[in-house]
CSV table of C-alpha atoms in Angstrom, one decimal:
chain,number,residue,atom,x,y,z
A,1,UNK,CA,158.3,136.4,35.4
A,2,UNK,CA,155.1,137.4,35.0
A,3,UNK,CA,153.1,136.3,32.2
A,4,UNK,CA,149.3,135.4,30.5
A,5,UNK,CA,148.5,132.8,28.2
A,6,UNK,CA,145.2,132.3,26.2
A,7,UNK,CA,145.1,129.1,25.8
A,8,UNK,CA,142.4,129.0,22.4
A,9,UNK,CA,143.0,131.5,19.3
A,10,UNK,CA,140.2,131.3,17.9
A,11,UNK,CA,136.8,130.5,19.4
A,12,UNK,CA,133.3,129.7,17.5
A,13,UNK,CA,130.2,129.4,19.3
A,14,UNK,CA,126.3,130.0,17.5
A,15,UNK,CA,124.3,132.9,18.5
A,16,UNK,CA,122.4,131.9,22.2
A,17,UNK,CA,125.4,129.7,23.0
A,18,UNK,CA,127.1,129.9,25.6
A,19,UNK,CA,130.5,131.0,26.1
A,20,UNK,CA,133.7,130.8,28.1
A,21,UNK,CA,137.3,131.8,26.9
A,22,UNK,CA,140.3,130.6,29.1
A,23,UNK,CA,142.7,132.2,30.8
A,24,UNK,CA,146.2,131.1,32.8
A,25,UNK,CA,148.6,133.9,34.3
A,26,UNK,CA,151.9,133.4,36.1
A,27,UNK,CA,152.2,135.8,39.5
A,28,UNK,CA,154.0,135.3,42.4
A,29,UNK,CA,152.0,137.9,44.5
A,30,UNK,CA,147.5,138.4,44.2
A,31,UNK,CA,147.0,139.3,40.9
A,32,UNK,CA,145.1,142.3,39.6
A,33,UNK,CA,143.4,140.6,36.4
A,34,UNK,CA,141.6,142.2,33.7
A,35,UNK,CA,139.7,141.3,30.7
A,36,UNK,CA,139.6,143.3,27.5
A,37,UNK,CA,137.6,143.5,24.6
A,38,UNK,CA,138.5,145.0,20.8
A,39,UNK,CA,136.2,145.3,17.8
A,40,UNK,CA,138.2,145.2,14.5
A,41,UNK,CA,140.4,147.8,14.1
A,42,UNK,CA,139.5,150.1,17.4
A,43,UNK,CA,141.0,150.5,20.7
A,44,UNK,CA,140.2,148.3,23.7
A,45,UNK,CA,137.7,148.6,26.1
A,46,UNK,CA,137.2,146.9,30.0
A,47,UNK,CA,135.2,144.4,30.7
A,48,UNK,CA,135.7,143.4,34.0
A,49,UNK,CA,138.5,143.2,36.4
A,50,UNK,CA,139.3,141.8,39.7
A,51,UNK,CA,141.9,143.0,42.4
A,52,UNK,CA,139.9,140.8,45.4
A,53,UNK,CA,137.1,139.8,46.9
A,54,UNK,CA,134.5,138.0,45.3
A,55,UNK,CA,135.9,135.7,43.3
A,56,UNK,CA,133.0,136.2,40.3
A,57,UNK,CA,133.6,139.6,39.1
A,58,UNK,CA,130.5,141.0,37.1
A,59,UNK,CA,131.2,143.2,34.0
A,60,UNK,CA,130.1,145.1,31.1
A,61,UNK,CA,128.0,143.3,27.9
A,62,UNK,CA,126.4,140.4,30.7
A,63,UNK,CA,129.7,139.2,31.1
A,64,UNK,CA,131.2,137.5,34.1
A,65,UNK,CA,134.9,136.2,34.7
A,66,UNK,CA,135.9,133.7,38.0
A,67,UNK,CA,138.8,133.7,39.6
A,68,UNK,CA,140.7,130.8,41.0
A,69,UNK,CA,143.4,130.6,42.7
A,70,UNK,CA,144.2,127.0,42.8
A,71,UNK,CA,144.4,127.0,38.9
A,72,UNK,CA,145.5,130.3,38.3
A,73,UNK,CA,142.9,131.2,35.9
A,74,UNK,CA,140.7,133.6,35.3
A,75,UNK,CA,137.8,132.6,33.1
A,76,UNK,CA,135.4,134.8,31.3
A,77,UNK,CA,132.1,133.3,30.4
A,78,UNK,CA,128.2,134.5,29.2
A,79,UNK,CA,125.3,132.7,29.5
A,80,UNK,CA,124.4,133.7,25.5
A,81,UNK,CA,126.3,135.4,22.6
A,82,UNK,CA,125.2,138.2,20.6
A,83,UNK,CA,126.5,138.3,16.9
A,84,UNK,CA,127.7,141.7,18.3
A,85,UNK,CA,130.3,139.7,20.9
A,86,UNK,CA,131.9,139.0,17.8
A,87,UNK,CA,135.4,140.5,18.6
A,88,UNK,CA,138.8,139.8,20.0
A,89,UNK,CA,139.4,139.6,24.1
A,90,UNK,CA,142.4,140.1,25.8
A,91,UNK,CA,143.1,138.6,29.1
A,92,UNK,CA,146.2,140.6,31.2
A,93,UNK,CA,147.3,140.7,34.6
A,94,UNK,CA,148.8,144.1,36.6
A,95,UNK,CA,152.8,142.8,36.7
A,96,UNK,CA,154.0,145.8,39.1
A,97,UNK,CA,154.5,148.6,36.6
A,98,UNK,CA,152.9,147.8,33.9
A,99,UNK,CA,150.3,145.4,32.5
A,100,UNK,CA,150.9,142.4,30.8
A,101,UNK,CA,148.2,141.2,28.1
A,102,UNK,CA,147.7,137.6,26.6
A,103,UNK,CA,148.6,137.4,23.1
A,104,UNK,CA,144.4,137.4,22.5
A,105,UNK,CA,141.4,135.0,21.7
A,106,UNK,CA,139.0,135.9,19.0
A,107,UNK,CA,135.4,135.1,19.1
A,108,UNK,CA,133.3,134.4,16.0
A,109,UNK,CA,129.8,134.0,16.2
A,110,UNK,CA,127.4,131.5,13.7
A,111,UNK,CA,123.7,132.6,13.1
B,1,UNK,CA,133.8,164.0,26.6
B,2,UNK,CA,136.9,162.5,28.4
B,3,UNK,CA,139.1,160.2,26.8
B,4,UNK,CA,142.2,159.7,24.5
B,5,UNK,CA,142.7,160.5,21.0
B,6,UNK,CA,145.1,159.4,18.5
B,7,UNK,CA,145.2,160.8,15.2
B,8,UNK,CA,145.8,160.3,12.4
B,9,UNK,CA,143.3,157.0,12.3
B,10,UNK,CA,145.7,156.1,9.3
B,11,UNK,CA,149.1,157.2,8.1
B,12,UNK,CA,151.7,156.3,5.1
B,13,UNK,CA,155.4,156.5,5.0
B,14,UNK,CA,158.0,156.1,3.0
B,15,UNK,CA,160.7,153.6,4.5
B,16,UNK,CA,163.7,155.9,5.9
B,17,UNK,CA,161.3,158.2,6.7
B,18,UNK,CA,160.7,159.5,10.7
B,19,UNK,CA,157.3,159.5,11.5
B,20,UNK,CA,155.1,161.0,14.8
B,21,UNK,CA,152.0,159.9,15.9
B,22,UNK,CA,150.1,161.6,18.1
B,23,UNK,CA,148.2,160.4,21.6
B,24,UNK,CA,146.4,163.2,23.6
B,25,UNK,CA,144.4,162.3,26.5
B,26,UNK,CA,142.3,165.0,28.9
B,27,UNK,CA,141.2,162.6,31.6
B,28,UNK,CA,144.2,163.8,34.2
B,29,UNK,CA,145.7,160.4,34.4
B,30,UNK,CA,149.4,160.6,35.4
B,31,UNK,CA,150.7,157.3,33.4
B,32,UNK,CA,150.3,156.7,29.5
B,33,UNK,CA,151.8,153.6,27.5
B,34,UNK,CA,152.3,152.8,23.6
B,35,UNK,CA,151.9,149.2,22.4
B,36,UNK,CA,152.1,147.9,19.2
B,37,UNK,CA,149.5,145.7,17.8
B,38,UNK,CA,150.6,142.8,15.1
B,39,UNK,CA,148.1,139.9,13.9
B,40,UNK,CA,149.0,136.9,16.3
B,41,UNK,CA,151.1,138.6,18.5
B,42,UNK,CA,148.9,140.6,21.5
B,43,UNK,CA,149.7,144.1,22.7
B,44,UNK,CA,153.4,144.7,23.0
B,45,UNK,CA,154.7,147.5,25.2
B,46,UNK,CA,156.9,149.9,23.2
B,47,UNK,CA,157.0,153.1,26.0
B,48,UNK,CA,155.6,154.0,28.8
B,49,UNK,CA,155.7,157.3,31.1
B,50,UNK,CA,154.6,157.2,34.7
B,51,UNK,CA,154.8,160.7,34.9
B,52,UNK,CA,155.7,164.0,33.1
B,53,UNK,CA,159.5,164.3,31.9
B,54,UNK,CA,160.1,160.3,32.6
B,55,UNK,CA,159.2,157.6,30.7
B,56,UNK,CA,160.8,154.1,30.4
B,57,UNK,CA,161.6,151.5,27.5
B,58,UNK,CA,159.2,148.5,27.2
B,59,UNK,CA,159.7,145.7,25.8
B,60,UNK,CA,160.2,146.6,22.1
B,61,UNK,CA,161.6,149.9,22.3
B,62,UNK,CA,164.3,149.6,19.6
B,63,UNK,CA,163.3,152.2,16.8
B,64,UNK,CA,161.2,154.2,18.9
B,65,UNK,CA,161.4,157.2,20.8
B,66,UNK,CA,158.6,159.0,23.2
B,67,UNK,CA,158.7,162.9,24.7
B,68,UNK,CA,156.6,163.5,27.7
B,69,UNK,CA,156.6,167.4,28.1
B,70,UNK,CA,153.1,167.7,29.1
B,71,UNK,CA,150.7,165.8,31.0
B,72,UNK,CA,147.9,165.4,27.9
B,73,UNK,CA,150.6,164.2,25.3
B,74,UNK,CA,152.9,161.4,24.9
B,75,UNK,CA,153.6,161.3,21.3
B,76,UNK,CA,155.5,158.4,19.3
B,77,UNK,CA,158.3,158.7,17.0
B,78,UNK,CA,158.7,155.7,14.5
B,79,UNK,CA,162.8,156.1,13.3
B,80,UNK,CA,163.9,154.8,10.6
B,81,UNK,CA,165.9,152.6,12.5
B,82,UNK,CA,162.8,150.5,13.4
B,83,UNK,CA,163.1,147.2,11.1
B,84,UNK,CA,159.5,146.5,10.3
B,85,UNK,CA,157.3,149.7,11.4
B,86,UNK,CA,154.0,148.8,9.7
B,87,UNK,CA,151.4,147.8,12.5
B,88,UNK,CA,148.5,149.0,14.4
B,89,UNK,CA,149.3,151.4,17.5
B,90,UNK,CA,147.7,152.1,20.4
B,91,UNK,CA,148.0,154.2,23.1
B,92,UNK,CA,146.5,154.7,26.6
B,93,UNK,CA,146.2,156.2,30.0
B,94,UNK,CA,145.8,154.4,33.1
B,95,UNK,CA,144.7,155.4,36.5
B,96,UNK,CA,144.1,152.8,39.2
B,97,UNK,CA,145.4,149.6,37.2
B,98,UNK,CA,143.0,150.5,34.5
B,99,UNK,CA,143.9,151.0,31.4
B,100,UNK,CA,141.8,153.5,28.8
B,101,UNK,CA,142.8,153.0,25.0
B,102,UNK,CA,142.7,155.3,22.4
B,103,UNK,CA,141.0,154.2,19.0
B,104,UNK,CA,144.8,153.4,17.6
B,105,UNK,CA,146.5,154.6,14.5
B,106,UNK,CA,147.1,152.0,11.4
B,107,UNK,CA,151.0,152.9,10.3
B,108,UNK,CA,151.6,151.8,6.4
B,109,UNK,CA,155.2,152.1,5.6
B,110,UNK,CA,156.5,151.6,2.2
């Protein structure tokens, strides 16, 4: 079966750090992969997805995701946090009919 | 301005009670979902609709029930029957894999 796992709950990094937030999915087939952001209490809103190609997928906010096969990941990183990347981001992969999210990693920033 | 709406952005209940919430969206997209949204736990598929008149059970549908009579709306009914109904819920459209969420609505039941 199909599935995502964010490794890290919580992550805390200081303003200018840099960032990257793990991701592992389970798919027998290429993977459509996706990476999703939510402020407290609103919707959620695309960062960046990949369906092929390139393997470093560009996105929204200066953020940037990799894709490898070999580990079946599908990173997302930044070169430097904002104190306005403070949020929660979901990983999730397409599984045939409907999409399949990781359970979530949220991002707090230090001044 | 294309998107989806959910209202109300909050909403109280009284256990026993049945109670709708409402998803509208105007951006022509054939297939909408609603997920549930509990501290911890990720987005959890409740319903989803591929297409007007059809829709299919998710992973949590117990205590649910969805309509899909119209293109723009695919609105939720929390039953009574539900066991613990107080979450956050979102809904969306999708159209080539991609997913568009509404700003969610905050159920309170008491």
């Amino acid at each position: 079966a199909q599935s995502v796992t964010q490794p890290d709950i919580h992550i805390t990094v200081s303003e200018g750090a840099s960032l990257e937030l793990r991701c592992n999915y389970s798919y027998g087939a290429t993977p459509y992969l996706f990476w999703y952001v939510q402020s407290p209490g609103q919707g959620l809103q695309l960062l960046l997805k990949y369906f092929s190609g390139d393997t470093l997928v560009q996105g929204i906010k200066g953020f940037e995701a990799e894709f490898k096969r070999s580990q079946s990941s599908f990173n997302l990183r930044k070169p430097s946090v904002h104190w306005s990347d403070a949020a929660e981001y979901f990983c999730a992969v397409d599984g045939d009919d409907k999409i399949i999210f990781g359970k979530g990693t949220r991002l707090h920033i230090l001044p | 301005d294309g998107g989806i709406t959910q209202s109300p952005k909050y909403l109280f209940r009284k256990e026993g009670q049945n109670v709708t919430l409402s998803c509208e969206q105007n951006l022509n997209h054939d297939a909408m979902y609603w997920y549930r949204q509990d501290p911890g736990q990720g987005l959890r598929l409740i319903y989803y609709s591929q297409i007007v008149n059809d829709f299919q059970k998710g992973d949590i549908a117990e205590g649910y029930s969805v309509s899909r009579e119209k293109k723009e709306s695919f609105p939720l009914t929390v039953t009574s029957a539900q066991k613990n109904p107080t979450a956050f819920y979102l809904c969306a459209s999708e159209q080539d894999y991609e997913q568009y969420f509404g700003p969610g609505t905050r159920l309170t039941v008491t």
